[in-house]
Tab-separated table of C-alpha atoms in Angstrom:
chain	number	residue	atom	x	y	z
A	1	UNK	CA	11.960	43.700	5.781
A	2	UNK	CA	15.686	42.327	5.175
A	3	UNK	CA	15.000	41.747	1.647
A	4	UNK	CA	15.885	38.066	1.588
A	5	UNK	CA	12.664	35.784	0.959
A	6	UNK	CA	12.372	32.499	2.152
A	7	UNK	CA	10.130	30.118	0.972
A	8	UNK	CA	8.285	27.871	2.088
A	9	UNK	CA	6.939	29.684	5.597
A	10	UNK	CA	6.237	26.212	6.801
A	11	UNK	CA	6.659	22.500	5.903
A	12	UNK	CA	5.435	19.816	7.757
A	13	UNK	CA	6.651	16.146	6.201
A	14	UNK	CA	6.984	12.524	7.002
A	15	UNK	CA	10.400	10.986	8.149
A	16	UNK	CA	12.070	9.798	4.991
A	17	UNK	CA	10.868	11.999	2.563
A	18	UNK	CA	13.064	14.835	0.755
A	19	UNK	CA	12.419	18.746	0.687
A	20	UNK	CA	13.675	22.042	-0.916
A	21	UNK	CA	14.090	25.202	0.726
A	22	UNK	CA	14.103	28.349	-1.180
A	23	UNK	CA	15.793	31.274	-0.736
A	24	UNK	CA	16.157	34.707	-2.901
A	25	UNK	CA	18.966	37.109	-1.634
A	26	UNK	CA	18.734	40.458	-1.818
A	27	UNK	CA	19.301	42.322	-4.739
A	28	UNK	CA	23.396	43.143	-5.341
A	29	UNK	CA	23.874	40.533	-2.728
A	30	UNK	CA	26.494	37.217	-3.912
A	31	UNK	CA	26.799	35.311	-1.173
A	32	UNK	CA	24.126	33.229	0.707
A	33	UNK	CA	24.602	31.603	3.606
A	34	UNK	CA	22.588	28.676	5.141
A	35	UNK	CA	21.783	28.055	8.820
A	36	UNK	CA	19.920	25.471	11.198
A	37	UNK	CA	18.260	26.620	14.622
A	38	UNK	CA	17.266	23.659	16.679
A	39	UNK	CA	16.281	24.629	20.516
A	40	UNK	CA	18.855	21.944	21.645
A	41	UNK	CA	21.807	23.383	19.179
A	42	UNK	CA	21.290	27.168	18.104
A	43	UNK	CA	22.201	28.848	15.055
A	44	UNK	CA	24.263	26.283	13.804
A	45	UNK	CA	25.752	27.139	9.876
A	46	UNK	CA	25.475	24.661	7.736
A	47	UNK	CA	26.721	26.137	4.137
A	48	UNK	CA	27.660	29.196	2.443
A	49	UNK	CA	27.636	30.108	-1.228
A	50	UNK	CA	29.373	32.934	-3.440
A	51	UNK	CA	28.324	34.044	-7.185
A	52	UNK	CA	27.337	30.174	-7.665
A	53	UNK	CA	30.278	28.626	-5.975
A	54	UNK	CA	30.678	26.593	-2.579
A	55	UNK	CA	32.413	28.953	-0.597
A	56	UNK	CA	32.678	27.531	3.169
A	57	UNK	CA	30.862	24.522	4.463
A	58	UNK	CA	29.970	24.215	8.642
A	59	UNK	CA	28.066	21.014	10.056
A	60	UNK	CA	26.092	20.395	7.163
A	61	UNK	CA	24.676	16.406	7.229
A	62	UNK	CA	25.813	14.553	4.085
A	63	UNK	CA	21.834	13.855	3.753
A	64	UNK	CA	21.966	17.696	2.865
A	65	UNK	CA	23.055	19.912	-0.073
A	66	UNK	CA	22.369	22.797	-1.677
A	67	UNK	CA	23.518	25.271	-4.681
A	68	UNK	CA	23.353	28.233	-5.753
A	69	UNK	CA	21.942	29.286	-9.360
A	70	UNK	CA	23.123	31.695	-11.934
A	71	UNK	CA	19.941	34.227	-11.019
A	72	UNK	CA	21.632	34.052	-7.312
A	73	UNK	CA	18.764	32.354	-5.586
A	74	UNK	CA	19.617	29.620	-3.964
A	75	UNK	CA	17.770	25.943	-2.653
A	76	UNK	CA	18.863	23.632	0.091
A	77	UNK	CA	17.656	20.316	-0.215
A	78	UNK	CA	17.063	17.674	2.734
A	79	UNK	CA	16.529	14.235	2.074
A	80	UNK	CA	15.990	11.106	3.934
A	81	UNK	CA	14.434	13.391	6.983
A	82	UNK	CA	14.474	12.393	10.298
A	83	UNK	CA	12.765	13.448	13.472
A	84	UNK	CA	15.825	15.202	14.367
A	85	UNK	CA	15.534	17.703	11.106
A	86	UNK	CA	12.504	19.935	12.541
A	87	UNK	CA	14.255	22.850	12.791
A	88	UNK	CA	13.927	26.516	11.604
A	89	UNK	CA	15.977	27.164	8.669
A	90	UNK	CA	17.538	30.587	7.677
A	91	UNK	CA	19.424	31.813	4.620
A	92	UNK	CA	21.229	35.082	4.739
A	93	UNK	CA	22.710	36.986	2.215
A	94	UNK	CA	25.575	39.257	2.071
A	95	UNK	CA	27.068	41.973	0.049
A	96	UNK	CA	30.391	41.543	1.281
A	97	UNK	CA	31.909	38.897	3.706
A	98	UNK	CA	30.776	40.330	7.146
A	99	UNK	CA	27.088	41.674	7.399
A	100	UNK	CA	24.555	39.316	6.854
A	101	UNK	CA	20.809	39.900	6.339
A	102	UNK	CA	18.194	37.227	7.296
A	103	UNK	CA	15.339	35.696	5.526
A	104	UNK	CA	12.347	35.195	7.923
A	105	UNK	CA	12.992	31.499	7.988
A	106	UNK	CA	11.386	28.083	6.768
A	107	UNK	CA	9.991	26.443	9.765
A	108	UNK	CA	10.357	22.713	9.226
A	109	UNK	CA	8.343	19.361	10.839
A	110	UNK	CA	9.192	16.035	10.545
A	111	UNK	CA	7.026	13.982	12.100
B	1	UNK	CA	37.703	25.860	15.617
B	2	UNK	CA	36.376	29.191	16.817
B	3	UNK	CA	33.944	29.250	20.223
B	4	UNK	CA	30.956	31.704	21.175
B	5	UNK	CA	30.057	31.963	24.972
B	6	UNK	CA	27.321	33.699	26.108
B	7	UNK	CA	26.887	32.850	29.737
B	8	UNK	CA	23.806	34.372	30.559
B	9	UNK	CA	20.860	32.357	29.272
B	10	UNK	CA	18.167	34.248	30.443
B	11	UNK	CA	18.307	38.076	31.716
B	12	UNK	CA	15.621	40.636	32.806
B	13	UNK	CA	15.412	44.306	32.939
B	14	UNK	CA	12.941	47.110	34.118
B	15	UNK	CA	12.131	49.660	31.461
B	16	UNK	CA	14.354	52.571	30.628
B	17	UNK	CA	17.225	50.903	32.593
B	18	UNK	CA	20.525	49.489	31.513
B	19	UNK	CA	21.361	45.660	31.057
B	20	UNK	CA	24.554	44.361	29.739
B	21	UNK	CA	24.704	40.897	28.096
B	22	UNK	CA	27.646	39.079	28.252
B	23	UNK	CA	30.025	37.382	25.239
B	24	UNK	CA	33.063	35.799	25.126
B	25	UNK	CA	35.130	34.241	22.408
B	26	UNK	CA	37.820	31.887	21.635
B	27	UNK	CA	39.889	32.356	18.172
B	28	UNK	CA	43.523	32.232	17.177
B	29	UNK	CA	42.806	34.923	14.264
B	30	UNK	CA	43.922	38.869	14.448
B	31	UNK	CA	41.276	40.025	11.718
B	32	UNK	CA	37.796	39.277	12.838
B	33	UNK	CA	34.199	40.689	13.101
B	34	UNK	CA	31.810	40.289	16.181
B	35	UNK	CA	28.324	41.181	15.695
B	36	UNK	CA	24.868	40.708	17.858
B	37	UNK	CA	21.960	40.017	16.718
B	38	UNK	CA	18.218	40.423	17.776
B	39	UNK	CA	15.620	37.059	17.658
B	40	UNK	CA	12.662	38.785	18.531
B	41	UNK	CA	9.397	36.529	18.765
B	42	UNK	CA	8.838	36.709	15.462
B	43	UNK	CA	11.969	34.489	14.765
B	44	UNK	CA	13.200	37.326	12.111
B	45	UNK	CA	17.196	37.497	12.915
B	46	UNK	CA	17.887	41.409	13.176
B	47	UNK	CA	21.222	42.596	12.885
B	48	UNK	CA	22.007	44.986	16.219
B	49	UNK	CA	25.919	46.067	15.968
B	50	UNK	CA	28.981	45.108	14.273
B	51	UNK	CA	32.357	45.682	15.298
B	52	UNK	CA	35.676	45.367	13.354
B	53	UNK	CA	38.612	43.191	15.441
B	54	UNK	CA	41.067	45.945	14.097
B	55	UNK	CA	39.460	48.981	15.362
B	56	UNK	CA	39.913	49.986	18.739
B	57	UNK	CA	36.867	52.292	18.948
B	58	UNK	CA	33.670	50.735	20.336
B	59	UNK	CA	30.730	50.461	18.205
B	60	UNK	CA	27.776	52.431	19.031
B	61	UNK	CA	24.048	52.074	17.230
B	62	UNK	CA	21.677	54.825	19.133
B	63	UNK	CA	21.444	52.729	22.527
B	64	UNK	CA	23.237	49.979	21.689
B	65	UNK	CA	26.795	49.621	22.073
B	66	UNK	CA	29.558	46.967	23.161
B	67	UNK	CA	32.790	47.135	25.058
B	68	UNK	CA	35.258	45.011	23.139
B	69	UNK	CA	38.092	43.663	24.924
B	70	UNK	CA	40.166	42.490	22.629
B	71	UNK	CA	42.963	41.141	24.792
B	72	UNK	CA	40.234	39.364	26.613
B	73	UNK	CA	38.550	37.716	24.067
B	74	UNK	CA	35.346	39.839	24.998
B	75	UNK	CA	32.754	41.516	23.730
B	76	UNK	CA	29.972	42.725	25.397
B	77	UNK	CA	26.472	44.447	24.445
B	78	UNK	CA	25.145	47.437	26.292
B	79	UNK	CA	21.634	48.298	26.081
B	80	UNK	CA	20.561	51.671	27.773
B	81	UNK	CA	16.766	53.177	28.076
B	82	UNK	CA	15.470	49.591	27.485
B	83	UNK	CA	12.282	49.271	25.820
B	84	UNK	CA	9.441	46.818	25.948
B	85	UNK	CA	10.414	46.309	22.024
B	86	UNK	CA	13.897	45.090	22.608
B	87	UNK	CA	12.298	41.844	24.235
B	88	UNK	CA	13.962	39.108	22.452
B	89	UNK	CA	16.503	36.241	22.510
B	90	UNK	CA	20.419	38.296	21.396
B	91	UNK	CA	22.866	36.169	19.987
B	92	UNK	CA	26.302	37.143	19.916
B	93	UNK	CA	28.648	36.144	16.310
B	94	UNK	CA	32.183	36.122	15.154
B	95	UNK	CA	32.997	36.491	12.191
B	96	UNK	CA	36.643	34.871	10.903
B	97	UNK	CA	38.404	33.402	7.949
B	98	UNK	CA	38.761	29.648	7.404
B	99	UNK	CA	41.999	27.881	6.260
B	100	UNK	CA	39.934	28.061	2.909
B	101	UNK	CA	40.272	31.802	2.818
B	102	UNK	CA	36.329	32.523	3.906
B	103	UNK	CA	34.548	34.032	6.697
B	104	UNK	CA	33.271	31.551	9.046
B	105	UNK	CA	30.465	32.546	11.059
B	106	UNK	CA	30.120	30.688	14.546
B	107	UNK	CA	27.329	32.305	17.097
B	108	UNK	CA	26.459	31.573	20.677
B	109	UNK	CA	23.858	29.937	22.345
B	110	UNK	CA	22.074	33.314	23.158
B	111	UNK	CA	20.670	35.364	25.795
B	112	UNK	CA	16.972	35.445	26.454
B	113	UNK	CA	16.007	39.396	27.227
B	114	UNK	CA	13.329	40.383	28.957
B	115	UNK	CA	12.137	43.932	29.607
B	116	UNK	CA	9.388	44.423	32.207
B	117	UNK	CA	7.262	47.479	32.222
């Protein structure tokens, strides 16, 4: 157990609709990083976020954002989904800028 | 932007043998970190080994360990003894800072593992 929860496990939705992903990082831990895993694209990061602050941003779709709340969890919301958004999702948290420990993931299904 | 190579998509291995999986990099950066990490079919993401760009000695977890070429942009994971539990996809991950002053990860594609009994 990493110590990072991810929540939903699963999530099946409709093209067009909007969902949040939740994710609480382990205790101590600041910074929370968010990642899409596709077959056709791999780990692929999308944001990260320190103490409540934007920190870095990677390929993340303008149809996507997220944030990061003073209790440290953090929620990335997808909206306007499209086939293309089934995907696992990861967070990881850090307690420094290197290591990272993953959440089990949010498996996601447009359809 | 940085790049991740891992060139072997697939690899197999006979129990309690060695198998080396293959990663290569592409950064302008002197300060970096390089991990790999385990997918097993559970999907959890396991860290495996972490190595520092400025250190020169090779990390070393129990039977895991990597030969980092620094020069060469490569950094390689050695497995020894394989087990039947070290079945999984490995994904290899740099770690560097971003004009914004953050760490940036980028992984590879990954390398599927399989050990046979």
């Amino acid at each position: 157990d990493s110590g990072v929860t991810q929540t939903p496990k699963h999530l099946i939705t409709a093209t067009g609709q909007r969902v949040t992903l939740r994710c609480s990082p382990r205790s101590g831990d600041l910074s929370v990083y968010w990642y899409q895993q596709s077959l056709d694209q791999g780990l692929q990061f999308l944001i990260q976020y320190y103490n409540g602050e934007e920190r870095a941003k990677g390929n993340i779709l303008e149809r996507f954002s997220a944030q990061q709340f003073p209790d440290l969890h953090s929620e990335l919301n997808l909206s306007s989904l499209e086939l293309g958004d089934s995907a696992l999702y990861f967070c990881a948290s850090s307690p420094s800028f290197d290591i990272q420990y993953f959440g089990a993931g949010t498996r996601l299904s447009v359809l | 932007a940085q790049t991740v190579t891992q060139s072997q998509p697939e690899m197999s291995v006979q129990e309690a043998e060695t198998v080396t999986l293959s990663c290569t990099y592409d950064t302008s950066e002197n300060n970096y970190y390089l991990f790999w990490y385990k997918q097993p079919p559970s999907r959890q993401m396991i860290l495996v080994i972490r190595q520092e760009a400025y250190k020169q000695q090779n990390a070393t977890e129990n039977r895991f360990s990597v030969n980092f070429q620094k020069a060469a942009k490569s950094f390689s994971l050695k497995i020894s003894d394989s087990q039947l539990g070290d079945t999984a996809m490995y994904f290899c991950a740099f770690m560097g800072i971003s004009s914004g002053g953050s760490y940036i990860p980028t992984f590879g594609r990954g390398t599927s593992l399989i050990v046979h009994p």
